[in-house]
Amino acid sequence: MLTAAAVLLTAVLAGHRAVPNVRGLGSLLDSAAPLLGLCVPLLALGALLRRSRLALVAVLLPATVWAALYAGAWVRPAPAPGAPTLRVASQNLRAGNRDPAATVRDLAAAGPDLIALQEVAAVDRVDATLTGDHPHRASVSTVALYSRYPIRDPVGVDTGLGWTRALRAVVAAPAGDVTVYVVHLASARAGDTATRDQTVAALAARVRADPSPRLVVLGDLNTASTDRVFAPLTRLLGDAQADAGRGFGFTWPAAAPVTRPDHVLYRGVTATAAGVLRTPDSDHRAVTATFRW
């Protein structure tokens, strides 16, 4: 039984991308695949308790496949030395947040130059907390961008939701202009990812057509970085967590995160660091990154 379970786990780890994405099943498997590594020590413990050499050898199969796929997240090369040019952070505040000021206060304490927010409801309370150090703001619907540096040409971005929940703006950073997207894509539910998938494709098409040489996408994309649906974006943009972070950088749910729907994607700059920040009163952890021109 343990041997068969180890072989099945190996097959799922190695072949989850081949499972058809019918009613979101493929996406679900893609998103959960990194967590399947937790099954390896359980199988190993069972093999030890049963004193089964065959089962122990079989457990090496999923362990090897998981390590080949995901262990690299903990062994990133050290970034090249040099002071960062731009610090960014992104946070889904949660629509029912009773104290968004406390959430953004902790976020601002990390020292970002740009703060991207999603599910912004109490705008006045957020403004009162942020506009001292981040006097420039652009907002559309429930997404907002706060900046230390001037913002120009803010415009809503249609991702096919039926209402605008994304924006594009140009930030005049000291080292040069950077185009910033703040995005909240459609939610994905078990068995229902079609609308989310369409919004990912719409965002990818918009980024592909954008001529900006330096571009950063911040937001809750409701898509794990291991999800096949995410591929159109990663073919166009770098992933700050993958390139300059350590670990998976899970952000949701905040209390015990098991997936990463929140992202910092980029092109035309170099990611020098990336991380995750726990803030109060939100169901998401924030994502952070630093860049150098």
XYZ file of C-alpha atoms in Angstrom:
293
model
C 0.000 0.000 0.000
C 2.771 2.463 0.927
C 4.699 1.582 -2.212
C 1.640 2.131 -4.372
C 0.949 5.452 -2.628
C 4.530 6.597 -3.285
C 4.251 5.683 -6.970
C 0.893 7.492 -7.246
C 2.339 10.593 -5.558
C 5.262 10.532 -7.982
C 2.888 10.345 -10.927
C 0.803 13.286 -9.670
C 3.883 15.436 -9.000
C 5.448 14.680 -12.357
C 2.296 14.730 -14.439
C -0.167 17.182 -12.892
C 0.226 19.535 -15.878
C -1.099 16.749 -18.118
C -4.393 16.557 -16.220
C -7.060 18.353 -18.302
C -8.205 21.637 -16.814
C -11.850 20.582 -16.793
C -13.842 22.711 -14.326
C -10.557 23.982 -12.939
C -9.235 20.566 -11.861
C -5.885 21.088 -13.584
C -5.461 24.508 -11.977
C -6.276 23.070 -8.570
C -3.657 20.344 -8.940
C -1.083 22.813 -10.240
C -1.671 25.114 -7.286
C -1.557 22.310 -4.722
C 1.479 20.515 -6.179
C 4.118 22.217 -3.967
C 2.177 21.146 -0.861
C 2.234 17.501 -1.929
C 5.804 17.379 -0.662
C 4.297 17.168 2.826
C 3.176 13.644 1.964
C 6.777 12.466 1.552
C 7.781 12.474 5.261
C 4.447 10.848 6.144
C 5.108 8.021 3.702
C 8.670 7.705 4.970
C 7.430 7.471 8.555
C 4.950 4.775 7.557
C 7.711 2.829 5.806
C 9.929 3.040 8.899
C 7.144 1.909 11.197
C 6.488 -1.065 8.930
C 10.218 -1.668 8.461
C 9.657 -1.962 4.730
C 12.803 -1.401 2.688
C 10.831 -1.507 -0.527
C 8.509 1.265 0.672
C 11.488 3.360 1.808
C 13.086 3.041 -1.611
C 9.750 3.888 -3.249
C 9.465 7.076 -1.155
C 12.690 8.292 -2.766
C 10.812 8.640 -6.060
C 8.372 11.420 -5.038
C 11.061 13.015 -2.864
C 13.379 13.290 -5.856
C 10.692 14.635 -8.191
C 9.497 17.209 -5.642
C 13.062 18.366 -4.994
C 13.755 18.696 -8.708
C 10.625 20.789 -9.195
C 10.553 22.976 -6.092
C 13.662 22.800 -3.907
C 15.285 25.547 -5.968
C 12.929 28.044 -4.316
C 15.150 27.874 -1.211
C 18.516 28.085 -2.925
C 18.278 31.314 -4.884
C 21.645 32.847 -5.832
C 22.531 35.988 -3.904
C 21.625 39.132 -5.870
C 24.393 41.329 -7.182
C 25.424 44.048 -4.723
C 24.086 47.559 -5.124
C 21.524 49.840 -3.575
C 17.917 49.294 -4.674
C 16.374 51.955 -6.872
C 12.719 51.262 -6.095
C 10.871 49.480 -3.274
C 7.325 48.241 -3.850
C 4.616 46.538 -1.811
C 1.173 45.167 -2.606
C -1.651 44.283 -0.215
C -5.192 43.000 -0.541
C -6.821 44.884 2.349
C -9.942 42.678 2.549
C -13.251 44.377 1.828
C -14.541 43.837 5.377
C -11.364 45.120 7.052
C -12.422 46.988 10.207
C -9.110 48.814 10.574
C -7.490 49.351 7.163
C -5.407 52.157 8.649
C -3.592 49.635 10.854
C -2.981 47.377 7.864
C -1.450 50.073 5.691
C 0.461 51.561 8.636
C 2.383 48.307 9.050
C 2.819 48.100 5.298
C 4.223 51.629 5.079
C 6.602 50.913 7.964
C 8.487 48.524 5.665
C 9.581 51.568 3.645
C 8.142 50.994 0.160
C 8.220 53.790 -2.388
C 5.088 52.417 -4.063
C 2.123 50.810 -2.302
C -0.495 48.979 -4.349
C -3.800 48.161 -2.661
C -6.755 46.005 -3.588
C -10.224 45.828 -2.001
C -9.958 49.422 -0.837
C -13.203 50.457 0.861
C -12.497 53.122 3.511
C -10.508 55.418 1.218
C -10.482 58.336 3.654
C -8.877 56.263 6.415
C -6.257 54.870 4.057
C -5.522 58.343 2.690
C -5.096 59.773 6.170
C -2.511 57.109 6.976
C -0.506 57.087 3.748
C -0.548 60.491 2.111
C 2.054 61.995 4.454
C 4.872 59.817 3.073
C 3.085 58.839 -0.137
C 1.441 62.048 -1.321
C 0.710 60.895 -4.870
C -2.286 58.644 -5.478
C -4.118 57.043 -8.376
C -7.248 54.957 -7.853
C -9.930 53.201 -9.855
C -12.834 51.456 -8.199
C -11.366 49.296 -5.409
C -7.684 49.401 -6.428
C -5.234 52.175 -5.627
C -1.598 53.144 -6.009
C 0.184 55.376 -3.470
C 3.598 56.759 -4.345
C 6.412 58.876 -2.966
C 6.969 60.076 -6.519
C 4.693 61.861 -8.999
C 2.127 59.782 -10.874
C 0.844 60.655 -14.330
C -1.523 59.235 -16.935
C -3.571 57.027 -14.597
C -6.201 55.024 -16.455
C -8.496 52.107 -15.702
C -7.674 48.745 -17.278
C -10.441 46.463 -18.514
C -9.695 42.832 -17.690
C -13.098 41.550 -18.794
C -14.733 41.467 -15.376
C -17.603 43.706 -16.377
C -16.342 46.402 -14.008
C -12.933 48.019 -13.814
C -10.719 46.551 -11.107
C -7.255 47.431 -12.400
C -5.296 50.547 -13.244
C -2.222 51.609 -15.182
C -0.101 54.645 -14.322
C 3.382 55.992 -14.938
C 5.512 56.778 -11.883
C 8.304 59.338 -12.235
C 10.863 57.552 -10.063
C 14.212 59.312 -9.531
C 16.042 56.797 -11.728
C 13.497 57.049 -14.529
C 9.866 56.423 -15.392
C 8.282 53.063 -14.607
C 4.837 51.924 -15.707
C 2.870 50.347 -12.880
C -0.222 48.163 -13.065
C -2.296 47.582 -9.934
C -4.568 44.628 -10.553
C -7.226 42.543 -8.841
C -8.248 39.717 -11.135
C -11.363 37.571 -10.844
C -11.563 35.030 -8.054
C -11.116 31.332 -8.701
C -13.393 28.789 -7.074
C -13.178 25.019 -7.029
C -14.840 23.910 -10.238
C -15.200 27.470 -11.528
C -12.100 29.218 -12.864
C -13.310 30.334 -16.291
C -13.732 34.021 -15.451
C -10.398 34.104 -13.630
C -8.718 32.475 -16.609
C -10.208 35.084 -18.949
C -8.946 37.951 -16.791
C -5.416 36.493 -16.725
C -5.474 36.293 -20.514
C -6.796 39.862 -20.767
C -4.026 41.184 -18.493
C -1.392 39.297 -20.489
C -2.730 40.794 -23.723
C -2.632 44.310 -22.248
C 0.945 43.872 -20.985
C 2.042 42.390 -24.315
C 0.751 45.473 -26.124
C 2.287 47.938 -23.657
C 5.424 49.566 -25.105
C 6.834 50.696 -21.748
C 10.479 49.627 -21.329
C 10.151 49.386 -17.520
C 6.976 47.828 -16.187
C 5.803 46.393 -12.852
C 2.555 44.529 -12.158
C 1.371 44.501 -8.545
C -1.715 42.875 -7.159
C -3.952 39.988 -6.267
C -4.065 37.916 -9.427
C -5.976 35.048 -7.778
C -3.616 32.633 -9.513
C -0.774 30.590 -8.011
C 2.592 30.889 -9.694
C 2.548 27.111 -10.267
C -0.834 27.254 -12.045
C -0.618 26.602 -15.799
C -2.989 29.536 -16.336
C -0.262 31.857 -15.022
C 2.103 30.943 -17.866
C 1.016 33.719 -20.301
C 2.168 36.275 -17.726
C 5.447 34.587 -16.823
C 6.319 34.332 -20.501
C 6.156 38.136 -20.629
C 7.366 39.152 -17.176
C 9.783 38.110 -14.470
C 8.458 36.998 -11.081
C 10.195 38.864 -8.242
C 9.625 36.083 -5.711
C 10.969 33.420 -8.063
C 13.949 35.537 -9.098
C 14.971 37.254 -5.860
C 12.968 35.736 -2.994
C 13.358 32.625 -0.895
C 10.732 29.943 -0.546
C 7.285 29.884 -2.100
C 6.207 33.218 -0.631
C 2.701 31.982 0.190
C 0.259 34.775 1.101
C -3.219 33.279 1.588
C -4.896 32.702 3.965
C -2.860 35.071 6.132
C -3.031 32.958 9.296
C -1.547 29.863 7.630
C -0.853 30.551 3.945
C -0.857 27.637 1.523
C -0.831 29.434 -1.839
C 0.361 32.670 -3.473
C -2.320 34.620 -5.343
C -0.472 37.928 -4.742
C 2.388 38.834 -7.053
C 5.058 41.295 -8.111
C 5.879 40.843 -11.798
C 8.262 42.988 -13.823
C 10.329 43.676 -16.918
C 13.072 46.140 -17.810
C 14.472 46.281 -14.264
C 16.387 43.874 -12.000
C 14.752 42.352 -8.924
C 17.171 42.490 -5.980
C 14.924 41.162 -3.187
C 11.404 39.898 -2.602
C 9.459 38.815 0.439
C 6.170 38.511 2.286
C 4.926 40.706 5.119
C 2.252 39.858 7.726
C -0.028 42.807 8.385
C -3.026 43.021 10.748
C -6.702 42.674 9.819
C -6.279 41.327 6.282
C -6.835 37.792 5.054
C -3.823 38.163 2.727
C -0.193 38.732 3.555
C 1.483 41.535 1.642
C 4.155 40.995 -1.010
C 7.236 43.190 -1.291
C 10.099 43.594 -3.734
C 13.008 45.872 -4.503
C 14.351 46.710 -7.942
C 17.424 48.246 -9.493
C 17.451 49.996 -12.872
